[in-house]
Amino acid sequence: MSRLAERIVITLGGAHLDRRGRIAGRAVMGASNPGSLFEEAGGGGFNAARNLARLGCAVTMVSPRGGDAAGDLVSQAAVEAGVEDKAFVFLDRQTPSYTAILEDDGNLVIAIADMDLYRLFGPRRVQQRALREKIAGADALLTDANLPAETLAAIVGLDEARGRLRAGIAISPAKVVRFLPSLGQLDCLFMNRAEAAALVAASTGVDAEDPATAKPQDWPKRLSRLGLGGGVVTAGGGPVLAFSGNEAVLLQPPEIDGHADVTGAGDALAAGFLAARLSGFSLGESLRHGVAASLITLASPLAVSQRMSPALLGEALEAVPQALALAI
């Protein structure tokens, strides 16, 4: 069984309503497609927070919310997962939402992110004494790119954040660039290849090669040049890479059912990786823990598996191969 010690994590970022429409077949663009629609609480930061709580961490979630039914749904999800919910509520506004349309194989066709409320989470809120005290008492700080760039920089740049593991979740190629001003203060950024390529292009002005054909071992050097101290780069069902400083490891995840819903898998990987890292595991073993957590999520119809636990993670680890060291 995996041994994960309890650690204190504060998460700031997306906590909103997730809608997923699943087409009963292949997508036909410009036409009505038969399928089904499902709603649940979501958000990159919130998904990771709930997984971290179920893995034994003491987690606080800080996020803006509307005074509506969607906000109530998010609050209830926090209670059920054991996450301390420190939302600031705007009674006259709607809770942000993310609507994804998936094909029957679980792959994303298109999504709409109605996230305007997150613009109101400005840098001034980061200066609140209660929030600074929370951060000062935490072992790790996790943010996601749903927040404005200046807010992300203010969060990870706090004096209270120094000496803590500081991590981020990229969310999307369009949003990951919000981390550019704070890359040098992040210990780990979780992203897929498209998000990594967008980060490189936005920083250098030169498009990286096609992320689908880029060699995994090239990413540590490219991203380190931007000032990033470490990161995890996923590739769907392909090899996943983790690097920290001069160390890099590569792992090929086991094959999964091609019809699995991939929603939340990356957030679960982030949670499993961080929980292991905070417990003192090596980079390679932390990556194995992250992949194992993602496998549990892929086996669930929900973005955050209600079965996630240290015991189940230990079982899932048996299917995950050892990570291989890379020369960078």
Coordinates of C-alpha atoms in Angstrom, one line a residue:
M1 CA 0.0 0.0 0.0
S2 CA 1.2 3.5 -0.8
R3 CA 2.2 5.5 2.3
L4 CA 0.9 9.1 2.1
A5 CA 1.4 11.3 5.1
E6 CA -1.1 14.0 5.9
R7 CA 0.0 17.4 4.6
I8 CA -1.7 20.8 4.5
V9 CA -2.6 22.1 1.0
I10 CA -4.3 25.4 0.1
T11 CA -5.8 25.5 -3.4
L12 CA -6.8 28.7 -5.2
G13 CA -8.5 28.5 -8.6
G14 CA -11.5 27.1 -10.4
A15 CA -14.4 25.6 -8.5
H16 CA -17.5 25.7 -10.7
L17 CA -20.2 23.8 -12.6
D18 CA -19.1 21.2 -15.1
R19 CA -21.5 20.1 -17.9
R20 CA -20.5 17.2 -20.1
G21 CA -22.5 16.3 -23.2
R22 CA -21.7 12.9 -24.6
I23 CA -22.6 12.2 -28.3
A24 CA -23.9 8.8 -29.0
G25 CA -21.5 8.2 -31.9
R26 CA -19.2 10.3 -33.9
A27 CA -19.8 14.1 -34.0
V28 CA -21.6 15.6 -37.0
M29 CA -20.7 19.2 -37.1
G30 CA -23.4 21.8 -37.9
A31 CA -26.2 19.3 -37.0
S32 CA -28.2 18.0 -34.0
N33 CA -26.4 15.1 -32.3
P34 CA -28.2 12.6 -30.1
G35 CA -26.6 12.1 -26.7
S36 CA -26.8 12.7 -23.0
L37 CA -25.9 15.6 -20.7
F38 CA -24.5 15.4 -17.2
E39 CA -23.7 18.0 -14.6
E40 CA -21.4 18.0 -11.6
A41 CA -19.0 20.2 -9.6
G42 CA -15.7 20.8 -11.4
G43 CA -12.8 23.1 -12.0
G44 CA -9.1 22.1 -12.3
G45 CA -8.1 23.3 -8.8
F46 CA -11.3 22.0 -7.2
N47 CA -10.9 18.6 -8.8
A48 CA -7.3 18.3 -7.6
A49 CA -8.3 19.6 -4.1
R50 CA -11.0 16.9 -3.7
N51 CA -8.6 14.2 -4.8
L52 CA -6.0 15.5 -2.4
A53 CA -8.5 15.4 0.5
R54 CA -9.5 11.9 -0.3
L55 CA -5.8 10.9 -0.3
G56 CA -5.4 12.2 3.2
C57 CA -4.3 15.8 2.9
A58 CA -5.9 18.6 4.8
V59 CA -7.2 20.9 2.0
T60 CA -8.6 24.4 1.9
M61 CA -10.2 25.7 -1.4
V62 CA -10.4 29.4 -2.1
S63 CA -12.5 30.5 -5.1
P64 CA -15.2 33.0 -6.1
R65 CA -18.7 31.8 -6.5
G66 CA -22.1 33.0 -7.5
G67 CA -25.2 33.1 -5.3
D68 CA -27.0 30.4 -7.3
A69 CA -27.9 26.7 -7.4
A70 CA -24.6 25.9 -9.2
G71 CA -22.7 27.6 -6.3
D72 CA -24.7 25.4 -3.8
L73 CA -23.7 22.3 -5.8
V74 CA -20.0 23.2 -5.5
S75 CA -20.3 23.9 -1.8
Q76 CA -21.9 20.5 -1.2
A77 CA -19.2 18.7 -3.2
A78 CA -16.6 20.3 -1.0
V79 CA -18.3 19.0 2.1
E80 CA -18.6 15.5 0.7
A81 CA -14.9 15.4 -0.2
G82 CA -13.8 16.8 3.2
V83 CA -12.4 20.1 1.7
E84 CA -12.6 23.2 3.8
D85 CA -14.5 25.6 1.5
K86 CA -13.4 29.3 1.8
A87 CA -15.4 30.8 -1.1
F88 CA -16.2 34.4 -1.5
V89 CA -19.7 34.7 -2.8
F90 CA -21.2 37.3 -5.2
L91 CA -24.9 37.0 -4.6
D92 CA -25.9 38.9 -7.8
R93 CA -23.7 36.8 -10.1
Q94 CA -23.6 33.3 -11.7
T95 CA -21.1 30.7 -10.7
P96 CA -18.7 30.0 -13.6
S97 CA -19.3 27.0 -15.7
Y98 CA -17.5 24.7 -18.2
T99 CA -19.5 22.9 -20.8
A100 CA -17.7 20.1 -22.8
I101 CA -19.0 18.0 -25.7
L102 CA -17.4 14.6 -26.0
E103 CA -17.6 11.9 -28.6
D104 CA -18.6 8.4 -27.6
D105 CA -14.9 7.5 -27.1
G106 CA -14.5 10.2 -24.5
N107 CA -12.4 12.6 -26.5
L108 CA -13.3 16.3 -26.5
V109 CA -15.0 17.8 -29.5
I110 CA -15.4 21.3 -28.2
A111 CA -15.9 23.2 -24.9
I112 CA -17.3 26.5 -23.7
A113 CA -15.8 28.1 -20.6
D114 CA -18.0 30.8 -19.0
M115 CA -15.4 32.0 -16.5
D116 CA -15.9 35.7 -16.3
L117 CA -16.4 35.7 -12.5
Y118 CA -12.8 34.7 -12.0
R119 CA -11.6 38.1 -13.1
L120 CA -13.0 39.4 -9.8
F121 CA -10.4 37.3 -7.9
G122 CA -7.8 40.1 -8.1
P123 CA -4.4 40.6 -6.5
R124 CA -6.0 42.7 -3.6
R125 CA -7.8 39.6 -2.3
V126 CA -4.5 37.9 -2.0
Q127 CA -3.4 40.5 0.6
Q128 CA -6.2 39.5 3.0
R129 CA -4.8 38.6 6.4
A130 CA -6.8 35.4 6.8
L131 CA -5.6 34.1 3.4
R132 CA -2.0 34.9 4.0
E133 CA -2.2 33.1 7.4
K134 CA -3.7 30.0 5.6
I135 CA -0.8 30.0 3.1
A136 CA 1.8 30.5 5.9
G137 CA 0.5 27.4 7.6
A138 CA 0.4 25.2 4.5
D139 CA 2.9 22.6 3.2
A140 CA 1.9 23.3 -0.4
L141 CA 0.2 25.9 -2.5
L142 CA -1.7 24.9 -5.7
T143 CA -3.2 27.3 -8.2
D144 CA -4.8 27.0 -11.6
A145 CA -4.8 29.2 -14.7
N146 CA -8.5 30.1 -14.3
L147 CA -7.3 33.1 -12.3
P148 CA -5.8 36.3 -13.9
A149 CA -2.1 36.4 -14.5
E150 CA -1.5 39.2 -12.0
T151 CA -3.4 37.2 -9.3
L152 CA -1.3 34.1 -10.0
A153 CA 1.9 36.1 -9.7
A154 CA 0.7 37.8 -6.5
I155 CA -0.2 34.4 -4.9
V156 CA 3.1 32.5 -5.6
G157 CA 5.1 35.7 -4.9
L158 CA 3.8 36.1 -1.3
D159 CA 6.4 36.0 1.4
E160 CA 4.2 33.4 3.1
A161 CA 4.4 31.1 0.1
R162 CA 8.2 30.8 0.2
G163 CA 9.5 27.5 1.4
R164 CA 6.3 25.7 0.4
L165 CA 5.8 23.5 -2.6
R166 CA 4.2 25.8 -5.2
A167 CA 2.4 24.1 -8.1
G168 CA 0.1 25.1 -10.9
I169 CA -2.4 23.5 -13.3
A170 CA -2.3 24.8 -16.9
I171 CA -6.1 24.3 -17.7
S172 CA -5.8 25.0 -21.4
P173 CA -3.4 26.3 -24.1
A174 CA -5.2 29.6 -24.0
K175 CA -4.9 30.0 -20.2
V176 CA -1.5 28.5 -19.4
V177 CA 0.2 31.7 -20.6
R178 CA -1.2 33.4 -17.5
F179 CA 1.6 31.6 -15.6
L180 CA 4.4 33.3 -17.6
P181 CA 5.0 36.1 -15.1
S182 CA 5.3 33.6 -12.2
L183 CA 7.1 30.6 -13.9
G184 CA 10.3 31.3 -12.0
Q185 CA 8.5 30.9 -8.7
L186 CA 6.7 27.6 -9.5
D187 CA 8.2 24.2 -8.4
C188 CA 5.9 22.3 -10.7
L189 CA 3.4 23.0 -13.5
F190 CA 1.0 20.3 -14.7
M191 CA 0.3 20.5 -18.4
N192 CA -0.3 18.5 -21.6
R193 CA 1.9 18.8 -24.7
A194 CA -0.3 21.3 -26.4
E195 CA -0.2 23.5 -23.2
A196 CA 3.5 23.2 -23.0
A197 CA 3.9 24.2 -26.7
A198 CA 1.7 27.2 -26.1
L199 CA 3.8 28.3 -23.2
V200 CA 7.0 28.0 -25.2
A201 CA 5.5 29.9 -28.1
A202 CA 4.1 32.7 -26.0
S203 CA 7.4 33.2 -24.2
T204 CA 9.8 32.9 -27.1
G205 CA 7.7 34.1 -30.0
V206 CA 8.6 31.0 -31.9
D207 CA 6.2 28.1 -32.3
A208 CA 7.5 24.8 -31.0
E209 CA 7.3 21.9 -33.3
D210 CA 4.1 20.0 -33.5
P211 CA 3.4 18.9 -29.9
A212 CA 2.1 15.6 -31.2
T213 CA 5.5 14.7 -32.6
A214 CA 7.8 16.4 -30.2
K215 CA 10.2 14.2 -28.2
P216 CA 9.3 14.0 -24.5
Q217 CA 12.9 14.4 -23.5
D218 CA 13.0 17.8 -25.2
W219 CA 10.4 19.4 -22.9
P220 CA 12.5 19.8 -19.7
K221 CA 15.2 21.9 -21.5
R222 CA 12.6 24.0 -23.3
L223 CA 10.6 24.7 -20.2
S224 CA 13.6 25.2 -17.9
R225 CA 14.8 27.9 -20.3
L226 CA 11.6 29.8 -19.4
G227 CA 12.5 29.7 -15.7
L228 CA 10.2 26.8 -14.7
G229 CA 11.7 24.8 -11.9
G230 CA 9.8 21.6 -12.7
G231 CA 6.7 20.2 -14.3
V232 CA 4.7 17.3 -15.6
V233 CA 3.9 17.0 -19.3
T234 CA 1.2 14.5 -20.3
A235 CA 0.3 13.1 -23.7
G236 CA -3.1 11.5 -23.5
G237 CA -2.4 7.8 -23.5
G238 CA 1.2 8.4 -24.5
P239 CA 4.3 8.8 -22.3
V240 CA 4.1 11.2 -19.4
L241 CA 7.2 13.2 -18.4
A242 CA 8.2 14.7 -15.0
F243 CA 11.2 16.9 -14.4
S244 CA 12.6 18.8 -11.5
G245 CA 15.8 20.7 -11.7
N246 CA 18.3 18.5 -13.5
E247 CA 16.3 15.3 -13.0
A248 CA 13.7 13.9 -15.5
V249 CA 11.7 10.7 -15.7
L250 CA 9.4 9.2 -18.3
L251 CA 6.6 6.7 -17.8
Q252 CA 4.3 4.9 -20.2
P253 CA 0.8 4.6 -18.7
P254 CA -1.0 1.3 -19.0
E255 CA -3.6 1.0 -21.8
I256 CA -7.2 1.9 -20.8
D257 CA -10.6 1.4 -22.3
G258 CA -10.9 3.7 -25.3
H259 CA -14.3 4.8 -24.2
A260 CA -13.2 6.2 -20.9
D261 CA -14.2 9.8 -20.0
V262 CA -10.9 11.7 -19.7
T263 CA -12.5 14.6 -17.7
G264 CA -10.6 15.1 -14.5
A265 CA -7.8 12.6 -15.2
G266 CA -5.1 15.3 -15.4
D267 CA -6.3 16.9 -12.2
A268 CA -6.2 13.5 -10.5
L269 CA -2.7 13.0 -11.7
A270 CA -1.7 16.4 -10.2
A271 CA -3.2 15.4 -6.9
G272 CA -1.6 12.0 -6.8
F273 CA 1.8 13.4 -7.7
L274 CA 1.6 16.2 -5.2
A275 CA 0.5 14.0 -2.3
A276 CA 3.4 11.6 -3.0
R277 CA 5.9 14.4 -3.4
L278 CA 4.8 16.0 -0.1
S279 CA 5.2 12.6 1.6
G280 CA 8.9 12.4 0.5
F281 CA 8.6 10.1 -2.5
S282 CA 11.1 10.4 -5.4
L283 CA 10.2 12.1 -8.6
G284 CA 9.7 8.8 -10.4
E285 CA 7.6 7.3 -7.6
S286 CA 5.6 10.5 -7.4
L287 CA 4.9 10.3 -11.1
R288 CA 3.7 6.7 -10.6
H289 CA 1.3 7.8 -7.9
G290 CA 0.0 10.5 -10.2
V291 CA -0.6 8.1 -13.0
A292 CA -2.3 5.6 -10.6
A293 CA -4.7 8.4 -9.4
S294 CA -5.5 9.2 -13.0
L295 CA -6.4 5.5 -13.7
I296 CA -8.8 5.5 -10.8
T297 CA -10.5 8.6 -12.3
L298 CA -10.6 7.1 -15.8
A299 CA -12.5 4.2 -14.4
S300 CA -15.1 6.5 -12.8
P301 CA -18.0 8.3 -14.6
L302 CA -17.2 11.3 -12.4
A303 CA -14.4 13.9 -12.8
V304 CA -13.4 13.0 -9.2
S305 CA -13.9 9.4 -8.2
Q306 CA -15.7 9.0 -4.9
R307 CA -13.7 5.8 -4.4
M308 CA -10.3 7.7 -4.4
S309 CA -8.4 6.7 -1.3
P310 CA -4.8 5.8 -0.2
A311 CA -5.8 2.1 -0.2
L312 CA -7.2 2.1 -3.7
L313 CA -4.3 4.2 -4.9
G314 CA -2.0 1.5 -3.6
E315 CA -3.9 -1.1 -5.6
A316 CA -3.8 1.0 -8.8
L317 CA 0.0 1.4 -8.4
E318 CA 0.4 -2.3 -9.2
A319 CA -0.6 -1.7 -12.8
V320 CA 1.8 1.3 -13.2
P321 CA 5.3 0.5 -14.5
Q322 CA 8.4 2.0 -13.1
A323 CA 9.5 5.4 -14.4
L324 CA 12.6 5.6 -16.5
A325 CA 15.3 8.2 -15.8
L326 CA 16.1 10.5 -18.7
A327 CA 19.3 12.3 -19.5
I328 CA 18.6 16.1 -20.0

